[in-house]
Coordinates of N, CA and C in Angstrom, one line a residue:
Chain W
M1 N 102.1 73.5 -33.8 CA 102.5 74.9 -34.0 C 102.2 75.7 -32.8
Q2 N 103.1 76.5 -32.4 CA 103.0 77.3 -31.2 C 102.4 78.7 -31.6
V3 N 101.2 79.0 -31.0 CA 100.6 80.3 -31.2 C 100.9 81.2 -29.9
T4 N 101.8 82.1 -30.1 CA 102.2 83.0 -29.0 C 101.9 84.4 -29.3
I5 N 101.8 85.2 -28.2 CA 101.7 86.7 -28.4 C 103.1 87.3 -28.7
C6 N 103.3 87.8 -29.9 CA 104.6 88.2 -30.3 C 104.4 89.3 -31.4
P7 N 105.5 90.0 -31.7 CA 105.4 91.1 -32.7 C 104.9 90.5 -34.0
E8 N 105.3 89.3 -34.4 CA 104.8 88.8 -35.7 C 103.3 88.6 -35.6
R9 N 102.7 88.2 -34.5 CA 101.3 88.0 -34.4 C 100.6 89.4 -34.6
A10 N 101.2 90.4 -34.1 CA 100.6 91.7 -34.2 C 100.5 92.1 -35.7
I11 N 101.5 91.8 -36.5 CA 101.5 92.0 -37.9 C 100.4 91.2 -38.6
M12 N 100.3 89.9 -38.2 CA 99.3 89.0 -38.7 C 97.9 89.7 -38.5
E13 N 97.7 90.3 -37.3 CA 96.4 90.9 -37.0 C 96.2 92.2 -37.9
H14 N 97.3 92.9 -38.2 CA 97.1 94.1 -39.1 C 96.7 93.6 -40.5
V15 N 97.4 92.6 -41.0 CA 97.1 92.1 -42.3 C 95.7 91.4 -42.4
T16 N 95.3 90.7 -41.4 CA 94.0 90.0 -41.4 C 92.9 90.8 -40.8
S17 N 93.2 92.0 -40.4 CA 92.1 92.8 -39.8 C 91.0 93.1 -40.9
R18 N 89.8 93.3 -40.5 CA 88.7 93.5 -41.4 C 89.1 94.4 -42.6
W19 N 89.6 95.6 -42.2 CA 89.8 96.6 -43.3 C 91.2 96.4 -43.9
G20 N 92.1 95.9 -43.1 CA 93.4 95.5 -43.7 C 93.3 94.6 -44.9
V21 N 92.5 93.5 -44.7 CA 92.3 92.6 -45.8 C 91.8 93.3 -47.0
L22 N 90.8 94.2 -46.8 CA 90.1 94.8 -48.0 C 91.0 95.8 -48.7
V23 N 91.8 96.6 -47.8 CA 92.7 97.6 -48.4 C 93.8 96.9 -49.2
L24 N 94.4 95.8 -48.6 CA 95.5 95.1 -49.3 C 95.0 94.5 -50.6
Q25 N 93.8 93.9 -50.5 CA 93.2 93.3 -51.8 C 93.0 94.4 -52.8
A26 N 92.4 95.5 -52.4 CA 92.1 96.6 -53.4 C 93.4 97.1 -54.1
L27 N 94.4 97.3 -53.2 CA 95.7 97.8 -53.8 C 96.4 96.8 -54.6
S28 N 96.1 95.5 -54.4 CA 96.8 94.5 -55.1 C 96.6 94.5 -56.6
D29 N 95.7 95.4 -57.1 CA 95.6 95.5 -58.6 C 96.7 96.2 -59.2
G30 N 97.6 96.7 -58.3 CA 98.9 97.3 -58.8 C 98.8 98.8 -59.1
S31 N 97.6 99.4 -59.1 CA 97.5 100.8 -59.4 C 97.5 101.6 -58.1
S32 N 97.6 103.0 -58.3 CA 97.6 103.8 -57.1 C 96.2 104.3 -56.8
W33 N 95.9 104.4 -55.6 CA 94.5 104.7 -55.2 C 94.5 106.0 -54.3
R34 N 93.5 106.9 -54.6 CA 93.3 108.0 -53.8 C 92.4 107.6 -52.6
F35 N 92.5 108.3 -51.5 CA 91.8 108.0 -50.3 C 90.3 107.9 -50.6
S36 N 89.8 108.9 -51.3 CA 88.3 108.9 -51.6 C 87.9 107.7 -52.4
D37 N 88.7 107.3 -53.4 CA 88.4 106.1 -54.2 C 88.4 104.8 -53.4
L38 N 89.4 104.7 -52.5 CA 89.5 103.5 -51.7 C 88.2 103.5 -50.8
R39 N 87.9 104.6 -50.3 CA 86.7 104.7 -49.4 C 85.4 104.2 -50.1
R40 N 85.3 104.7 -51.3 CA 84.1 104.3 -52.1 C 84.1 102.8 -52.3
K41 N 85.3 102.3 -52.7 CA 85.5 100.9 -53.0 C 85.1 100.0 -51.8
L42 N 85.5 100.4 -50.6 CA 85.3 99.6 -49.4 C 83.9 99.8 -48.8
E43 N 83.2 100.7 -49.4 CA 81.7 100.9 -49.1 C 81.4 101.4 -47.7
V44 N 81.5 100.5 -46.7 CA 81.0 100.8 -45.4 C 82.0 101.3 -44.4
V45 N 83.3 101.5 -44.8 CA 84.3 101.9 -43.9 C 84.2 103.4 -43.6
S46 N 84.4 103.7 -42.3 CA 84.4 105.1 -41.9 C 85.7 105.7 -42.3
E47 N 85.7 107.1 -42.4 CA 86.9 107.8 -42.7 C 88.0 107.5 -41.7
K48 N 87.6 107.5 -40.4 CA 88.6 107.3 -39.3 C 89.2 105.9 -39.4
M49 N 88.4 104.9 -39.6 CA 88.9 103.5 -39.7 C 89.9 103.4 -40.9
L50 N 89.5 104.0 -42.0 CA 90.3 103.8 -43.2 C 91.7 104.5 -43.0
T51 N 91.6 105.7 -42.4 CA 92.9 106.4 -42.1 C 93.8 105.6 -41.2
Q52 N 93.2 105.0 -40.1 CA 93.9 104.3 -39.2 C 94.5 103.0 -39.8
T53 N 93.7 102.3 -40.7 CA 94.2 101.1 -41.3 C 95.3 101.5 -42.3
L54 N 95.2 102.5 -43.0 CA 96.3 102.9 -44.0 C 97.5 103.3 -43.2
R55 N 97.4 104.0 -42.1 CA 98.5 104.4 -41.3 C 99.3 103.2 -40.8
T56 N 98.5 102.2 -40.3 CA 99.1 101.0 -39.7 C 99.9 100.2 -40.8
L57 N 99.3 100.1 -42.0 CA 99.9 99.4 -43.1 C 101.1 100.1 -43.7
E58 N 101.0 101.5 -43.6 CA 102.2 102.3 -44.0 C 103.3 102.1 -43.0
R59 N 103.0 102.1 -41.8 CA 104.0 101.9 -40.7 C 104.7 100.6 -40.8
D60 N 103.9 99.5 -41.2 CA 104.5 98.2 -41.3 C 105.3 98.0 -42.6
G61 N 105.3 99.1 -43.5 CA 106.0 99.0 -44.7 C 105.3 98.3 -45.9
F62 N 104.0 98.1 -45.7 CA 103.2 97.5 -46.8 C 102.6 98.4 -47.8
V63 N 102.3 99.7 -47.3 CA 101.7 100.7 -48.2 C 102.5 101.9 -48.3
H64 N 102.7 102.4 -49.5 CA 103.4 103.7 -49.7 C 102.4 104.8 -49.9
R65 N 102.6 105.9 -49.2 CA 101.7 107.1 -49.2 C 102.5 108.2 -49.9
E66 N 101.9 108.7 -50.9 CA 102.6 109.8 -51.6 C 101.7 111.0 -51.8
V67 N 102.2 112.2 -51.4 CA 101.4 113.4 -51.6 C 101.7 113.9 -52.9
K68 N 100.7 114.1 -53.8 CA 100.9 114.6 -55.1 C 100.9 116.1 -55.1
P69 N 102.0 116.7 -55.6 CA 102.0 118.2 -55.5 C 101.3 118.9 -56.6
V70 N 100.0 118.6 -56.6 CA 99.1 119.3 -57.6 C 98.1 120.2 -56.9
I71 N 97.4 121.0 -57.6 CA 96.4 121.9 -57.0 C 95.0 121.4 -57.4
P72 N 94.2 121.1 -56.4 CA 94.5 120.9 -55.0 C 95.3 119.6 -54.7
P73 N 96.2 119.6 -53.7 CA 97.1 118.4 -53.5 C 96.2 117.2 -53.1
H74 N 96.7 116.1 -53.5 CA 96.0 114.9 -53.0 C 97.0 113.8 -52.7
V75 N 96.5 112.7 -52.0 CA 97.4 111.7 -51.6 C 97.1 110.4 -52.3
E76 N 98.1 109.7 -52.7 CA 97.9 108.4 -53.4 C 98.5 107.3 -52.6
Y77 N 97.9 106.1 -52.6 CA 98.4 104.9 -51.9 C 98.7 103.8 -52.9
T78 N 99.8 103.2 -52.7 CA 100.2 102.0 -53.5 C 100.8 101.0 -52.6
L79 N 100.9 99.7 -53.1 CA 101.6 98.7 -52.3 C 103.0 98.8 -52.6
T80 N 103.8 98.6 -51.5 CA 105.3 98.4 -51.6 C 105.5 97.0 -52.1
P81 N 106.8 96.7 -52.5 CA 107.1 95.3 -52.8 C 106.8 94.4 -51.6
L82 N 107.0 94.8 -50.4 CA 106.7 94.0 -49.2 C 105.2 93.8 -49.1
G83 N 104.5 94.9 -49.4 CA 103.0 94.8 -49.3 C 102.4 93.9 -50.4
K84 N 103.1 93.8 -51.5 CA 102.7 92.9 -52.6 C 102.8 91.4 -52.1
G85 N 103.8 91.2 -51.3 CA 104.0 89.8 -50.8 C 102.9 89.4 -49.9
A86 N 102.6 90.3 -48.9 CA 101.5 90.1 -48.0 C 100.1 90.0 -48.7
A87 N 99.9 90.9 -49.6 CA 98.6 90.9 -50.3 C 98.4 89.7 -51.2
G88 N 99.5 89.2 -51.7 CA 99.5 88.0 -52.5 C 98.8 86.8 -51.8
H89 N 99.2 86.7 -50.5 CA 98.6 85.6 -49.7 C 97.1 85.8 -49.4
L90 N 96.7 87.0 -49.3 CA 95.3 87.3 -49.0 C 94.5 87.0 -50.3
V91 N 95.1 87.4 -51.4 CA 94.4 87.2 -52.7 C 94.3 85.7 -53.0
A92 N 95.3 84.9 -52.6 CA 95.3 83.5 -52.8 C 94.2 82.9 -51.9
L93 N 94.1 83.3 -50.7 CA 93.1 82.8 -49.7 C 91.7 83.1 -50.3
S94 N 91.6 84.4 -50.7 CA 90.3 84.8 -51.2 C 89.9 84.0 -52.5
S95 N 90.8 83.7 -53.3 CA 90.5 82.9 -54.5 C 90.1 81.5 -54.1
W96 N 90.8 81.0 -53.1 CA 90.6 79.6 -52.6 C 89.1 79.6 -52.1
I97 N 88.7 80.6 -51.3 CA 87.4 80.6 -50.8 C 86.3 80.7 -51.9
E98 N 86.6 81.5 -52.9 CA 85.7 81.6 -54.0 C 85.5 80.3 -54.7
A99 N 86.6 79.6 -54.9 CA 86.6 78.3 -55.6 C 85.9 77.2 -54.8
N100 N 86.0 77.3 -53.4 CA 85.5 76.3 -52.6 C 84.1 76.7 -51.9
Y101 N 83.6 77.9 -52.4 CA 82.4 78.4 -51.7 C 81.2 77.4 -51.8
P102 N 81.0 76.7 -53.0 CA 79.9 75.8 -53.0 C 80.0 74.7 -51.9
E103 N 81.2 74.2 -51.6 CA 81.3 73.2 -50.6 C 81.0 73.8 -49.2
V104 N 81.4 75.1 -49.0 CA 81.1 75.8 -47.7 C 79.6 75.9 -47.6
A105 N 79.0 76.4 -48.7 CA 77.5 76.6 -48.6 C 76.8 75.3 -48.3
Q106 N 77.2 74.2 -48.9 CA 76.6 72.9 -48.6 C 76.8 72.5 -47.1
A107 N 78.0 72.8 -46.6 CA 78.2 72.5 -45.1 C 77.3 73.3 -44.3
Q108 N 77.1 74.6 -44.6 CA 76.2 75.5 -43.9 C 74.8 75.0 -43.9
N109 N 74.4 74.5 -45.1 CA 73.0 74.0 -45.2 C 72.8 72.7 -44.3
R110 N 73.8 71.8 -44.4 CA 73.7 70.6 -43.5 C 73.7 71.0 -42.0
Y111 N 74.5 72.0 -41.6 CA 74.6 72.4 -40.2 C 73.2 73.0 -39.8
D112 N 72.6 73.8 -40.7 CA 71.4 74.5 -40.3 C 70.2 73.5 -40.3
E113 N 70.3 72.4 -41.0 CA 69.2 71.5 -41.1 C 69.3 70.5 -39.9
A114 N 70.5 70.4 -39.3 CA 70.7 69.3 -38.3 C 69.9 69.7 -37.0
Chain K
M1 N 90.5 94.4 -59.0 CA 89.8 93.5 -58.2 C 88.6 94.1 -57.6
Q2 N 87.4 93.5 -57.7 CA 86.2 94.0 -57.1 C 86.0 93.5 -55.7
V3 N 86.0 94.4 -54.7 CA 85.7 94.0 -53.4 C 84.2 94.3 -53.1
T4 N 83.4 93.2 -53.0 CA 82.0 93.5 -52.8 C 81.5 92.7 -51.6
I5 N 80.4 93.1 -51.0 CA 79.8 92.4 -49.9 C 79.0 91.2 -50.5
C6 N 79.5 90.0 -50.2 CA 78.9 88.8 -50.7 C 79.2 87.7 -49.8
P7 N 78.5 86.5 -50.0 CA 78.7 85.4 -49.0 C 80.2 85.0 -48.9
E8 N 80.9 85.1 -50.0 CA 82.3 84.7 -50.0 C 83.1 85.6 -49.0
R9 N 82.7 86.9 -49.0 CA 83.4 87.8 -48.1 C 83.1 87.5 -46.7
A10 N 81.9 87.0 -46.4 CA 81.6 86.6 -45.0 C 82.5 85.5 -44.6
I11 N 82.7 84.5 -45.5 CA 83.6 83.4 -45.2 C 85.0 83.9 -44.9
M12 N 85.5 84.8 -45.8 CA 86.8 85.4 -45.6 C 86.9 86.1 -44.2
E13 N 85.8 86.7 -43.7 CA 85.9 87.3 -42.4 C 85.9 86.2 -41.3
H14 N 85.2 85.1 -41.5 CA 85.3 84.0 -40.5 C 86.8 83.5 -40.4
V15 N 87.4 83.3 -41.6 CA 88.7 82.7 -41.6 C 89.8 83.6 -41.1
T16 N 89.6 85.0 -41.4 CA 90.6 85.9 -41.0 C 90.2 86.6 -39.6
S17 N 89.1 86.2 -39.0 CA 88.8 86.8 -37.7 C 89.9 86.5 -36.7
R18 N 90.0 87.4 -35.7 CA 91.1 87.2 -34.7 C 91.2 85.8 -34.2
W19 N 90.1 85.2 -33.8 CA 90.2 83.9 -33.2 C 90.1 82.8 -34.3
G20 N 89.4 83.1 -35.4 CA 89.4 82.2 -36.5 C 90.8 81.8 -36.9
V21 N 91.6 82.8 -37.1 CA 93.1 82.7 -37.5 C 93.8 81.7 -36.6
L22 N 93.6 82.0 -35.3 CA 94.4 81.3 -34.3 C 93.9 79.8 -34.1
V23 N 92.5 79.6 -34.2 CA 92.0 78.3 -34.1 C 92.4 77.5 -35.3
L24 N 92.3 78.0 -36.5 CA 92.7 77.2 -37.7 C 94.2 76.9 -37.7
Q25 N 95.0 77.9 -37.2 CA 96.4 77.6 -37.2 C 96.8 76.5 -36.1
A26 N 96.1 76.6 -35.0 CA 96.3 75.6 -33.9 C 96.0 74.2 -34.4
L27 N 94.8 74.1 -35.0 CA 94.3 72.8 -35.5 C 95.1 72.3 -36.7
S28 N 95.8 73.2 -37.4 CA 96.6 72.8 -38.6 C 97.7 71.8 -38.3
D29 N 98.0 71.6 -37.0 CA 99.0 70.6 -36.7 C 98.5 69.1 -36.9
G30 N 97.2 69.0 -37.3 CA 96.7 67.7 -37.7 C 96.1 66.9 -36.5
S31 N 96.4 67.3 -35.3 CA 95.8 66.5 -34.2 C 94.5 67.0 -33.8
S32 N 93.8 66.2 -32.9 CA 92.5 66.7 -32.4 C 92.7 67.4 -31.1
W33 N 91.9 68.4 -30.9 CA 92.0 69.3 -29.7 C 90.8 69.3 -28.9
R34 N 91.0 69.2 -27.6 CA 89.9 69.4 -26.7 C 89.7 70.9 -26.4
F35 N 88.4 71.3 -26.2 CA 88.1 72.7 -26.0 C 89.0 73.3 -25.0
S36 N 89.2 72.7 -23.8 CA 90.1 73.3 -22.8 C 91.5 73.4 -23.2
D37 N 92.0 72.5 -24.0 CA 93.4 72.7 -24.5 C 93.5 73.8 -25.5
L38 N 92.5 73.9 -26.4 CA 92.5 75.0 -27.3 C 92.5 76.4 -26.6
R39 N 91.7 76.4 -25.5 CA 91.5 77.6 -24.8 C 92.8 78.0 -24.1
R40 N 93.5 77.0 -23.6 CA 94.8 77.3 -23.0 C 95.8 77.8 -24.0
K41 N 95.8 77.2 -25.2 CA 96.7 77.5 -26.3 C 96.5 79.0 -26.7
L42 N 95.2 79.4 -26.8 CA 94.9 80.7 -27.3 C 95.0 81.8 -26.2
E43 N 95.3 81.4 -25.1 CA 95.6 82.3 -23.9 C 94.5 83.2 -23.5
V44 N 94.3 84.3 -24.3 CA 93.4 85.3 -23.8 C 91.9 85.2 -24.3
V45 N 91.6 84.2 -25.0 CA 90.2 84.1 -25.5 C 89.3 83.7 -24.4
S46 N 88.1 84.3 -24.5 CA 87.0 83.9 -23.5 C 86.3 82.7 -24.0
E47 N 85.7 82.0 -23.0 CA 85.0 80.7 -23.3 C 83.9 81.0 -24.4
K48 N 83.2 82.1 -24.2 CA 82.1 82.5 -25.1 C 82.7 82.7 -26.6
M49 N 83.8 83.4 -26.7 CA 84.3 83.7 -28.0 C 84.8 82.5 -28.7
L50 N 85.5 81.6 -27.9 CA 86.0 80.4 -28.5 C 84.9 79.5 -29.0
T51 N 83.8 79.4 -28.1 CA 82.6 78.6 -28.5 C 82.0 79.1 -29.8
Q52 N 81.9 80.4 -29.9 CA 81.3 81.1 -31.1 C 82.1 80.8 -32.3
T53 N 83.5 81.0 -32.1 CA 84.4 80.8 -33.3 C 84.3 79.4 -33.8
L54 N 84.4 78.4 -32.9 CA 84.3 77.0 -33.3 C 83.0 76.7 -34.0
R55 N 81.9 77.2 -33.5 CA 80.6 77.0 -34.1 C 80.6 77.5 -35.5
T56 N 81.1 78.7 -35.7 CA 81.1 79.3 -37.0 C 81.9 78.5 -38.0
L57 N 83.1 78.1 -37.5 CA 84.0 77.3 -38.4 C 83.4 75.9 -38.6
E58 N 82.7 75.4 -37.7 CA 82.1 74.1 -37.9 C 80.9 74.2 -38.9
R59 N 80.2 75.3 -38.8 CA 79.1 75.5 -39.7 C 79.6 75.7 -41.2
D60 N 80.7 76.3 -41.3 CA 81.3 76.5 -42.6 C 82.0 75.3 -43.2
G61 N 82.0 74.2 -42.4 CA 82.6 73.0 -42.8 C 84.1 72.9 -42.7
F62 N 84.7 73.8 -41.9 CA 86.2 73.8 -41.7 C 86.6 72.9 -40.5
V63 N 85.7 72.9 -39.5 CA 86.1 72.2 -38.3 C 85.1 71.1 -38.0
H64 N 85.6 69.9 -37.6 CA 84.8 68.8 -37.3 C 84.7 68.6 -35.7
R65 N 83.5 68.5 -35.2 CA 83.3 68.5 -33.7 C 82.8 67.1 -33.4
E66 N 83.5 66.4 -32.5 CA 83.2 65.0 -32.2 C 83.0 64.9 -30.7
V67 N 81.9 64.4 -30.3 CA 81.7 64.1 -28.9 C 82.2 62.7 -28.6
K68 N 83.2 62.6 -27.7 CA 83.8 61.3 -27.4 C 83.0 60.6 -26.3
P69 N 82.4 59.4 -26.6 CA 81.6 58.8 -25.6 C 82.3 58.1 -24.5
V70 N 83.0 58.9 -23.7 CA 83.8 58.4 -22.6 C 83.1 59.0 -21.3
I71 N 83.6 58.5 -20.1 CA 83.1 59.1 -18.9 C 84.2 59.8 -18.1
P72 N 84.1 61.1 -17.9 CA 83.1 62.0 -18.4 C 83.2 62.3 -19.9
P73 N 82.1 62.5 -20.6 CA 82.3 62.7 -22.1 C 83.0 64.0 -22.4
H74 N 83.7 64.0 -23.4 CA 84.3 65.3 -23.8 C 84.3 65.5 -25.3
V75 N 84.6 66.7 -25.8 CA 84.4 67.0 -27.2 C 85.8 67.3 -27.8
E76 N 86.0 66.8 -29.0 CA 87.3 67.0 -29.7 C 87.1 67.7 -31.0
Y77 N 88.0 68.6 -31.4 CA 87.9 69.3 -32.6 C 89.1 69.0 -33.5
T78 N 88.8 68.8 -34.8 CA 89.8 68.6 -35.8 C 89.5 69.4 -37.1
L79 N 90.4 69.6 -37.9 CA 90.2 70.2 -39.2 C 89.6 69.2 -40.2
T80 N 88.6 69.6 -41.0 CA 88.1 68.8 -42.1 C 89.1 69.0 -43.2
P81 N 89.0 68.2 -44.3 CA 89.8 68.4 -45.5 C 89.7 69.8 -46.0
L82 N 88.4 70.3 -46.0 CA 88.2 71.7 -46.4 C 88.9 72.7 -45.5
G83 N 88.8 72.4 -44.2 CA 89.5 73.3 -43.2 C 91.0 73.3 -43.4
K84 N 91.5 72.1 -43.8 CA 93.0 72.1 -44.0 C 93.4 73.0 -45.2
G85 N 92.5 73.1 -46.2 CA 92.8 74.0 -47.3 C 92.8 75.4 -46.9
A86 N 91.8 75.9 -46.1 CA 91.8 77.2 -45.6 C 93.0 77.5 -44.7
A87 N 93.2 76.6 -43.7 CA 94.3 76.8 -42.7 C 95.7 76.9 -43.4
G88 N 95.8 76.1 -44.5 CA 97.1 76.1 -45.2 C 97.5 77.5 -45.7
H89 N 96.5 78.3 -46.1 CA 96.7 79.6 -46.6 C 97.1 80.5 -45.4
L90 N 96.5 80.3 -44.2 CA 96.9 81.2 -43.1 C 98.3 80.8 -42.6
V91 N 98.6 79.5 -42.6 CA 99.9 79.1 -42.2 C 101.0 79.7 -43.1
A92 N 100.7 79.7 -44.4 CA 101.6 80.3 -45.4 C 101.8 81.8 -45.2
L93 N 100.7 82.5 -44.9 CA 100.8 83.9 -44.6 C 101.6 84.2 -43.4
S94 N 101.3 83.4 -42.4 CA 102.0 83.5 -41.1 C 103.5 83.2 -41.2
S95 N 103.9 82.2 -42.0 CA 105.3 81.9 -42.3 C 106.0 83.1 -43.0
W96 N 105.2 83.6 -44.0 CA 105.7 84.7 -44.8 C 106.0 85.9 -43.9
I97 N 105.1 86.2 -42.9 CA 105.3 87.3 -42.0 C 106.5 87.1 -41.1
E98 N 106.6 85.8 -40.7 CA 107.8 85.5 -39.8 C 109.1 85.7 -40.6
A99 N 109.1 85.3 -41.8 CA 110.3 85.4 -42.7 C 110.7 86.9 -43.0
N100 N 109.6 87.7 -43.1 CA 109.8 89.1 -43.5 C 109.7 90.0 -42.4
Y101 N 109.6 89.5 -41.2 CA 109.5 90.4 -40.0 C 110.6 91.4 -39.9
P102 N 111.9 91.0 -40.1 CA 112.9 92.0 -39.9 C 112.7 93.2 -40.8
E103 N 112.2 93.0 -42.0 CA 111.9 94.1 -43.0 C 110.8 95.0 -42.4
V104 N 109.8 94.4 -41.9 CA 108.6 95.1 -41.3 C 109.1 95.9 -40.1
A105 N 109.9 95.3 -39.3 CA 110.4 96.1 -38.1 C 111.3 97.3 -38.5
Q106 N 112.1 97.1 -39.6 CA 112.8 98.3 -40.1 C 111.9 99.4 -40.6
A107 N 110.9 99.0 -41.3 CA 109.9 100.0 -41.8 C 109.3 100.7 -40.6
Q108 N 108.9 100.0 -39.6 CA 108.3 100.6 -38.4 C 109.2 101.6 -37.7
N109 N 110.5 101.2 -37.6 CA 111.5 102.1 -37.0 C 111.6 103.4 -37.9
R110 N 111.7 103.2 -39.2 CA 111.8 104.4 -40.1 C 110.6 105.3 -39.9
Y111 N 109.4 104.7 -39.8 CA 108.2 105.5 -39.7 C 108.1 106.2 -38.4
D112 N 108.6 105.6 -37.3 CA 108.5 106.2 -36.0 C 109.5 107.3 -35.8
E113 N 110.6 107.2 -36.6 CA 111.6 108.2 -36.5 C 111.3 109.5 -37.4
A114 N 110.4 109.3 -38.3 CA 110.2 110.4 -39.3 C 109.4 111.5 -38.6

């Protein structure tokens, strides 16, 4: 497999970025999220990093941003159909890691004892 | 879905780290790689970062490191069966991005024009 620097690799970096992974996984529950709720969910993310991550994912067409015309107005984020496709792969990887974690922990113990 | 800070999330970060993604994808071709060949393949990675990435993936049980007793000795890296499982998910995500890249590019154009 050829690993080259190309636009596709940039998208791979957006999707697998630290906060990209967590935002896509959080939104993959299918509901719409307010900025403040997402920020609470992700715990240690700064406002600036979350804004930047959401903007990148919106630009890539993975996240839909909607301003709700209520008083006071607020913004809600959901996955687009395209975003559901990307998020599905992250959720699958995450489930795989959870299922195989005991084997990983064993490997870590062997490594640390060697 | 609950996103919490836990050991599984640390493994997710190793697998989806910038160089973790590229190392696992490169090794997923099934052959064994020498350090210098991997470094050439990944292009812009520093020696220190590649060493660190390989060590983390070896400790997690994803990568097997073998010192070849030749003169001069050299080291070869392959995926373990566990590593093949993790890498398979990255390859699937990467193929998905490649297949859907036209739609992502369209979204980016719409965003930039708005």
